[in-house]
Coordinates of C-alpha atoms in Angstrom, one line a residue:
X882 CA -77.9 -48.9 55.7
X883 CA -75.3 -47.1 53.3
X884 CA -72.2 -45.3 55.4
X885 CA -73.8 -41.9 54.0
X886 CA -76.8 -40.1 52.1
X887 CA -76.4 -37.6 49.3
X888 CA -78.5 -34.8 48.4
X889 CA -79.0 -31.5 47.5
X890 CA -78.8 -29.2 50.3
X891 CA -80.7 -25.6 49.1
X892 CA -78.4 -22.9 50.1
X893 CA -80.1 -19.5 51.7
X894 CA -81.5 -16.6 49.7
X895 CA -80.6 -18.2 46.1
X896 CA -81.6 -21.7 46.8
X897 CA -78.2 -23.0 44.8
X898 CA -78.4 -26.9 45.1
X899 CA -75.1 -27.6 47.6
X900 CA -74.2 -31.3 47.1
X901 CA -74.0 -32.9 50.9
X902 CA -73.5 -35.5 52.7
X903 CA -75.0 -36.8 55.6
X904 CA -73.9 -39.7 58.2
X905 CA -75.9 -41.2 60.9
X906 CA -75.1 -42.7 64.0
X907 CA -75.7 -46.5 63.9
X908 CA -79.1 -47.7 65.3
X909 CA -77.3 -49.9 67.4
X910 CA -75.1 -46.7 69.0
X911 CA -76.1 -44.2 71.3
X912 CA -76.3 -40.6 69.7
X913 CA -74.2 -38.0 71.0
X914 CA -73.5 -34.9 69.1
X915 CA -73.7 -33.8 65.7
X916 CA -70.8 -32.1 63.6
X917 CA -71.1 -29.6 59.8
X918 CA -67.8 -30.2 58.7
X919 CA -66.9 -26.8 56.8
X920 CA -64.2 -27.5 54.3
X921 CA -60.9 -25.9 53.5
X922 CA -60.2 -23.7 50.5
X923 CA -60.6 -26.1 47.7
X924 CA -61.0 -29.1 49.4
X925 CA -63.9 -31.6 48.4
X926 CA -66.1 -33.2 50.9
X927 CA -64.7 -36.5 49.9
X928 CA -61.2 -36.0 51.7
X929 CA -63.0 -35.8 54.9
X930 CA -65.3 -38.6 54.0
X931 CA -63.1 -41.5 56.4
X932 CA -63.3 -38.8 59.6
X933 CA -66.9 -38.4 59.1
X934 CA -67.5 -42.4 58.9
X935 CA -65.2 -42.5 62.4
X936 CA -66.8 -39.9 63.8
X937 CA -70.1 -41.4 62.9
X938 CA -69.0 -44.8 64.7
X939 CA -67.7 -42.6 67.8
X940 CA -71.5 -41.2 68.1
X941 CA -71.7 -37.9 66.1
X942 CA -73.4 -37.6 63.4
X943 CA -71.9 -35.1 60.4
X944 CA -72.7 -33.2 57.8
X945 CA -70.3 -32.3 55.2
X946 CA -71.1 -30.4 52.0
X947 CA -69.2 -28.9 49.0
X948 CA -69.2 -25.0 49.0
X949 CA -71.3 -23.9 45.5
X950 CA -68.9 -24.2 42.4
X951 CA -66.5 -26.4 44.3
X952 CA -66.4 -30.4 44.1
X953 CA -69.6 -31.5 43.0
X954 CA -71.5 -28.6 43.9
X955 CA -72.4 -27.4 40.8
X956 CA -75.9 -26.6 38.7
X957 CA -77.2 -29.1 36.6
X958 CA -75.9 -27.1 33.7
X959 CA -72.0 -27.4 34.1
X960 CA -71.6 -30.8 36.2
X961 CA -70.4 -32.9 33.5
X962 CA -67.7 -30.6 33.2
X963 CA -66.2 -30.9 36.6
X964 CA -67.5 -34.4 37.7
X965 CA -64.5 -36.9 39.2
X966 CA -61.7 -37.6 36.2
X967 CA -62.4 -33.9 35.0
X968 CA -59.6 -32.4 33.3
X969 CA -57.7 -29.3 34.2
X970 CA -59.4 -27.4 31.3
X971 CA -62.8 -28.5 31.4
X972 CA -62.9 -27.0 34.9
X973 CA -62.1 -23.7 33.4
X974 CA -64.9 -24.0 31.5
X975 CA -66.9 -24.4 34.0
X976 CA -65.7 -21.9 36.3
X977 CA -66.1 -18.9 32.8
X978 CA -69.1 -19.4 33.1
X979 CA -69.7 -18.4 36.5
X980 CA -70.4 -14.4 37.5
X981 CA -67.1 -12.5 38.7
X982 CA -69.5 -11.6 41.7
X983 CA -69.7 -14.5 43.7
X984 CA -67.8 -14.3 46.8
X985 CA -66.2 -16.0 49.7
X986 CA -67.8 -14.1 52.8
X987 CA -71.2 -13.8 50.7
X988 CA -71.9 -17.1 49.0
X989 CA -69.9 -19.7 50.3
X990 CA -70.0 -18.1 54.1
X991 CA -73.7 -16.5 54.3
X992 CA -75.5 -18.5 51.7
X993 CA -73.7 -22.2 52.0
X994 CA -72.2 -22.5 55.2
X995 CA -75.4 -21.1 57.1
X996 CA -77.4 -23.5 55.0
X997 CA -75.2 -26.2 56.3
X998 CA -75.7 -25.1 59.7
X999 CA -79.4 -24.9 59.7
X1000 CA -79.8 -28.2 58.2
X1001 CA -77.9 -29.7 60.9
X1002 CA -79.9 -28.1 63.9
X1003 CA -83.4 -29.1 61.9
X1004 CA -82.1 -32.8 61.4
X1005 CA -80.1 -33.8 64.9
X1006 CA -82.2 -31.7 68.1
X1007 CA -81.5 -32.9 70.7
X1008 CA -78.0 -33.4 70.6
X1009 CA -75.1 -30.7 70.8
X1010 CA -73.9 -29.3 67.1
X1011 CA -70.2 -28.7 66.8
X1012 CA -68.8 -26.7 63.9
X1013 CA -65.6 -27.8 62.4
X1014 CA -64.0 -25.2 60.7
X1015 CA -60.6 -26.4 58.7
X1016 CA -58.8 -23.3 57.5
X1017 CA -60.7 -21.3 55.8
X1018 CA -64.0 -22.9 56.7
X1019 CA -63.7 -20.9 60.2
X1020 CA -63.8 -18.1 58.7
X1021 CA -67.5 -18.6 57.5
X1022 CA -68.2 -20.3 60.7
X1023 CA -67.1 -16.9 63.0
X1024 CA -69.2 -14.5 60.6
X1025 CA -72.2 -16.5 61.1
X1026 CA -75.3 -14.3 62.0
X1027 CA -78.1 -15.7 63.4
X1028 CA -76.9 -19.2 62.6
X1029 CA -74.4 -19.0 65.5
X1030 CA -76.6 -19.2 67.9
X1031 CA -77.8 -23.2 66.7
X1032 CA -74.1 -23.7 67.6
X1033 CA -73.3 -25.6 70.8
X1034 CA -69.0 -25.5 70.0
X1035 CA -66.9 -24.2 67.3
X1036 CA -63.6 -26.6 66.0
X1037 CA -61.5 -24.5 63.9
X1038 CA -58.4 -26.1 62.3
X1039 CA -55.1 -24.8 60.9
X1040 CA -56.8 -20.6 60.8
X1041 CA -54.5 -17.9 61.2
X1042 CA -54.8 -14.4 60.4
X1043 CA -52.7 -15.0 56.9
X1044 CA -51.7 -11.3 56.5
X1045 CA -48.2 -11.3 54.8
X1046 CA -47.0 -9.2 57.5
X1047 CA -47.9 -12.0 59.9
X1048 CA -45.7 -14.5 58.5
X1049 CA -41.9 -15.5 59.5
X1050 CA -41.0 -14.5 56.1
X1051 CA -43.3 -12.0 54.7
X1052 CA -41.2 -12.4 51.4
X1053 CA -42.6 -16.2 50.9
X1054 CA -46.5 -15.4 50.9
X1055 CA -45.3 -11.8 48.6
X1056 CA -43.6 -14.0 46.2
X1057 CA -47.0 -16.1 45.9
X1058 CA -49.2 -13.4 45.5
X1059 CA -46.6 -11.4 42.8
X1060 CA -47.0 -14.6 40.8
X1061 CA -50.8 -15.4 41.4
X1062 CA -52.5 -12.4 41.9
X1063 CA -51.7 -11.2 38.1
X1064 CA -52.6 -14.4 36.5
X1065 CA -56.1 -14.3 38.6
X1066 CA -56.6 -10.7 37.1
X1067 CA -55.8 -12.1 33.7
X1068 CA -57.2 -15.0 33.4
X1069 CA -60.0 -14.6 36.1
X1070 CA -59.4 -17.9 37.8
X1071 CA -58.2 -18.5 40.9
X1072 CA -55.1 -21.1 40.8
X1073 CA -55.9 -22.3 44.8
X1074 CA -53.9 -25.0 44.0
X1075 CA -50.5 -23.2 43.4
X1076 CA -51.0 -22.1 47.1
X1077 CA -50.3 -25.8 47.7
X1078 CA -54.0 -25.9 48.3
X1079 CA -57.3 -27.4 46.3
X1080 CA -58.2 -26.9 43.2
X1081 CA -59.3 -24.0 40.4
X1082 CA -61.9 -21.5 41.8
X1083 CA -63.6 -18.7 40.6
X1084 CA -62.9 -15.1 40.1
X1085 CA -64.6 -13.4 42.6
X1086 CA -63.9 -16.0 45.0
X1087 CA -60.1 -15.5 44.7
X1088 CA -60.4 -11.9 44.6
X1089 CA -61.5 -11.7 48.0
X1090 CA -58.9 -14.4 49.1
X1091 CA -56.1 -12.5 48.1
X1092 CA -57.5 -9.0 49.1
X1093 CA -56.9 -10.7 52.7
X1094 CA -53.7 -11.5 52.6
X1095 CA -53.1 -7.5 52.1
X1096 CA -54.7 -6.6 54.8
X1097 CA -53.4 -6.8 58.1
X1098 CA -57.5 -7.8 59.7
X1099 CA -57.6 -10.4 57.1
X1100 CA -60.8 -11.6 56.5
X1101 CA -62.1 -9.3 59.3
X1102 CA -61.3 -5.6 58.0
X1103 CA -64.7 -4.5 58.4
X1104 CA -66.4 -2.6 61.1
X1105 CA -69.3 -5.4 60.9
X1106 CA -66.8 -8.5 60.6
X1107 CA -65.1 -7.7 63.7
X1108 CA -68.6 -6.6 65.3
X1109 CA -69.7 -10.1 64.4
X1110 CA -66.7 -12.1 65.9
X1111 CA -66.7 -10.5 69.2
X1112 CA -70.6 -11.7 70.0
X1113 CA -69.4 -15.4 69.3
X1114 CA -70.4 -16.2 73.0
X1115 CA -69.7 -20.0 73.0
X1116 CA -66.5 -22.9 73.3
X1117 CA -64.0 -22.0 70.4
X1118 CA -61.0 -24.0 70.0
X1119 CA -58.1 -23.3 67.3
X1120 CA -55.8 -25.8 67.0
X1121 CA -52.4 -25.5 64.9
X1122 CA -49.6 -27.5 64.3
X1123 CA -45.7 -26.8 64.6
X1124 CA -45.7 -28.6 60.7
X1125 CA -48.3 -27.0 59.4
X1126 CA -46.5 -24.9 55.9
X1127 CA -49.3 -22.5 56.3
X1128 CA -50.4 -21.2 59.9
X1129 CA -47.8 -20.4 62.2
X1130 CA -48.2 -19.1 66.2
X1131 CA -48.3 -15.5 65.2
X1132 CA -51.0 -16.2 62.8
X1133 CA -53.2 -17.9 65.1
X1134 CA -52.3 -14.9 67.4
X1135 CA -53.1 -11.8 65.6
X1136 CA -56.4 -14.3 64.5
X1137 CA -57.8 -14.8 67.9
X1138 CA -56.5 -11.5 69.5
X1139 CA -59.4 -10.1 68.0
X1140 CA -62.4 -11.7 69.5
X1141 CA -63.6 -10.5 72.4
X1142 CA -61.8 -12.7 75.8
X1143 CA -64.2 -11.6 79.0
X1144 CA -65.9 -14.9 78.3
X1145 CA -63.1 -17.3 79.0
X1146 CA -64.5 -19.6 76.5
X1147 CA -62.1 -19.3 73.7
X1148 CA -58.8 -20.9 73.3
X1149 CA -55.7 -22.5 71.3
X1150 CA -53.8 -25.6 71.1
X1151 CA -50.7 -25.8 69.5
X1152 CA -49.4 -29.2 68.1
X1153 CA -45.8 -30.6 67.7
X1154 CA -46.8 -34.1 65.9
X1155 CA -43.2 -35.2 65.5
X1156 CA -42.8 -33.9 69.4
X1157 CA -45.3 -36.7 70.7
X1158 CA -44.1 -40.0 72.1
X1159 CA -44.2 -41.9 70.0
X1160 CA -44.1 -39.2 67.1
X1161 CA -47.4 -38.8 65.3
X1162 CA -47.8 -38.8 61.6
X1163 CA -47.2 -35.4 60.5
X1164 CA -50.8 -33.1 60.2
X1165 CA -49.5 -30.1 58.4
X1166 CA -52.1 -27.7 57.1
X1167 CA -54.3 -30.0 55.3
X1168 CA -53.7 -34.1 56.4
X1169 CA -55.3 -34.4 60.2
X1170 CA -58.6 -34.8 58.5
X1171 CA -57.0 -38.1 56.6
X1172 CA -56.2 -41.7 57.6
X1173 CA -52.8 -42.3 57.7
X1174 CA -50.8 -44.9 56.1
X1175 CA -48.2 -47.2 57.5
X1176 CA -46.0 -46.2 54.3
X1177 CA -45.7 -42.4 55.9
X1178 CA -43.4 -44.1 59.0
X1179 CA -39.7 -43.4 57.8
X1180 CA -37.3 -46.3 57.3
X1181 CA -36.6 -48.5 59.9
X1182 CA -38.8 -47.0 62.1
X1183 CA -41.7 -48.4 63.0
X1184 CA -45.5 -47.1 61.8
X1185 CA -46.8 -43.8 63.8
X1186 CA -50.0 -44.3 65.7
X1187 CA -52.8 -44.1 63.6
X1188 CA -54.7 -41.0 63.7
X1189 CA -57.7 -42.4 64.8
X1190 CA -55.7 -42.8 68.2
X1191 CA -53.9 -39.5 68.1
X1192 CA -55.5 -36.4 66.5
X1193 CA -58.7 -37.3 65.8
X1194 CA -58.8 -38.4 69.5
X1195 CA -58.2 -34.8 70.1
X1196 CA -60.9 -33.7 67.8
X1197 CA -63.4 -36.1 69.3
X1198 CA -63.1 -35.3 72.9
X1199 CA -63.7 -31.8 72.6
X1200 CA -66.4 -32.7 70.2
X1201 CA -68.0 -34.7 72.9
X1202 CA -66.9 -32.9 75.4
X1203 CA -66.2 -29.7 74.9
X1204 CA -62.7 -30.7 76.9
X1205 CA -58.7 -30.8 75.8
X1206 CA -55.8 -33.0 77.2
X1207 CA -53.2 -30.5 77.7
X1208 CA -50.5 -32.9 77.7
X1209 CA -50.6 -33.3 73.7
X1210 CA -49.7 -29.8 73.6
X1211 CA -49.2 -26.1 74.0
X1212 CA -52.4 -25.1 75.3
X1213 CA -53.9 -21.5 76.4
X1214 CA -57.2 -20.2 77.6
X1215 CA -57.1 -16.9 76.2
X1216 CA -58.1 -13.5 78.3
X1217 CA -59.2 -9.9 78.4
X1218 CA -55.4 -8.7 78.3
X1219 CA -54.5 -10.8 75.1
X1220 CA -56.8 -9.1 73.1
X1221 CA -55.7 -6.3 70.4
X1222 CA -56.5 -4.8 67.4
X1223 CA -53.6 -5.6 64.3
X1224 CA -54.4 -1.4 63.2
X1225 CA -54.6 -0.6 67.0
X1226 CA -51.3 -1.3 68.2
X1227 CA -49.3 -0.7 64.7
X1228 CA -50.6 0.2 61.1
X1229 CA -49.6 -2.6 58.0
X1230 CA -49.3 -1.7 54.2
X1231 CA -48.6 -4.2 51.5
X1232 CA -46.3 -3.0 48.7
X1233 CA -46.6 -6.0 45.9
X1234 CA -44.1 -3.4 43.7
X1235 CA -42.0 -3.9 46.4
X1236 CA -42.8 -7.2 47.5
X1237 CA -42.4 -6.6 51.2
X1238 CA -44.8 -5.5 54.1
X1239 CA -43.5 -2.0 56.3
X1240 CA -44.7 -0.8 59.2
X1241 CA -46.2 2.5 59.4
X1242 CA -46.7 3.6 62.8
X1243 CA -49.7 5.9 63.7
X1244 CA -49.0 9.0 65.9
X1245 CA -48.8 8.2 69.2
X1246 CA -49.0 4.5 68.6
X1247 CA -45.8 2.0 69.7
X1248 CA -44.9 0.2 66.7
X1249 CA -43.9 -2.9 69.1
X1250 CA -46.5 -5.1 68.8
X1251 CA -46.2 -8.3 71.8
X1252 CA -47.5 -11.5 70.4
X1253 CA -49.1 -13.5 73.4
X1254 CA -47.6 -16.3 74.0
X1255 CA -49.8 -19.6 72.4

């Protein structure tokens, strides 16, 4: 039997062929769970292809799948212009030929990642389904409509709310977006990749990327986003790590602070991996997912753990379990009193003239905003 199965996965509404990928248990193992793997901005399914092999030889079956117009989701049409050992500027045109309109939230959230989700239920019942979310593929999974309810556990990895405002120097992520937010609006690709992240994207993809990082919600400004995350009723972990270049604590904070806590069933893990004994190979924002090499040990020291005994441990167990050692980190159940609204407690503007975020408080609002503690 081959490690996994290709096909075309029908997205919702539109029917766009999403190229997947599905691993099975071994016949010889018991089954215990299945897993959607929901990728990262720019990532292609084949970075997470050794996790989803271990976690298949662990007793979950997974499905991963490339968001349309990303990897090797693409229509019949414009493949052999973005197939593996495409060039930088047959990608482009590719993506030209794509409508401004598609979206984030719409296409790759509602249409793709609820396909995904579906599929999943249909093809393991029986056994619990975990979402994985890694960066921005929580987002999709937490504005899930009827889909969320398939969901037995949601996994999210290295999300934040990635407001500038939110970060320990608002200045970094303004310099970004000052340099790629006018080349998107001229050239009407988004350059994911000079965010130290994937690859080239479509317009309207990126439009609605960086439109988050001005708002101080993020991906949840809207009345019906933030309707949406407070019925997620069911296990939600976010994990972070202290090296990740991308998510810090407050991120993950003003992220989770605004789901709804009277459940008890939502909460964060914050990771040191060079803090652990002995000292992990570093995670960062995108590399948990990957097999690490002995060459990543420094000099005279001797290899870290592989992450098949550290990290992906810790993805496994809650996976299986729905459970988290705290001992690998800085762990919180979140409550009632550590929820808040970003525009609630203090009001955020984005000046990219002046390339700095500035508080505006309302009338009658504190501008002092507490951060719970992770």
């Amino acid at each position: 039997m081959p490690d996994f199965v290709q096909f075309d996965l029908p997205a919702l509404v539109d029917s766009f062929p999403l190229k997947a990928q599905r691993f099975e248990v071994p016949a010889h193992q018991t089954h215990k769970a299945a897993a959607v793997i929901c990728n990262a901005n720019g990532i292609p399914t084949r970075f997470y292809r050794d996790f989803a092999l271990w976690l298949a030889r662990n007793g979950v079956s997974v499905l991963t799948f490339d968001y349309r117009y990303s990897g090797l989701s693409w229509p019949p049409e414009l493949a052999h212009l973005v197939g593996r050992g495409s060039t930088v500027e047959s990608r482009i045109e590719a993506i030209r030929q794509i409508s401004e309109d598609v979206s984030a939230t719409t296409h790759w959230g509602a249409r793709d990642t609820a396909a995904a989700i579906r599929y999943a239920s249909e093809r393991w019942k029986g056994v619990p389904l975990v979402a994985v979310g890694h960066s921005i593929g929580s987002i999709f999974l937490a504005l899930l409509g009827e889909e969320r309810h398939l969901i037995s556990r949601f996994l999210n990895v290295c999300i934040g709310n990635y407001f500038v405002g939110n970060n320990d120097d608002p200045s970094l992520f303004g310099d970004i977006l000052r340099e790629i937010v006018p080349i998107l609006e001229k050239e009407r690709i988004w350059y994911s990749n000079r965010l130290g992240v994937g690859l080239e994207l479509p317009y309207g993809i990126g439009r609605e990327i960086a439109d988050w990082f001005a708002a101080p919600r993020h991906a949840f400004h809207s009345e019906s986003a933030r309707q949406t995350i407070r019925q997620i009723d069911k296990p939600y972990l976010t994990v972070g790590f202290e090296d990740d270049y991308v998510v810090t604590k407050i991120m993950i904070s003003k992220f989770l602070s605004q789901f709804s806590h009277s459940d008890g069933l939502k909460a964060s893990l914050w990771i040191d991996p060079d803090a652990q004994r002995p000292p992990w190979a570093p995670c960062g924002h995108i590399m948990s997912f990957a097999p690490n090499e002995v060459s990543e040990a420094s000099e005279g020291e001797a290899p870290a753990p592989k992450r098949e005994e550290t990290i992906w441990a810790v993805y496994l167990n809650w996976i299986l379990n729905g459970a988290v050692d705290p001992s690998v980190g800085e762990y919180k159940v979140w409550r009632v009193e550590d929820e808040f609204d970003p525009l609630e407690k203090e009001e955020w503007e984005y000046s990219f003239e002046e390339n700095e975020p500035f508080r505006k408080p309302r009338a009658g609002k504190h501008s002092g905003v507490a951060i719970p503690k992770l």
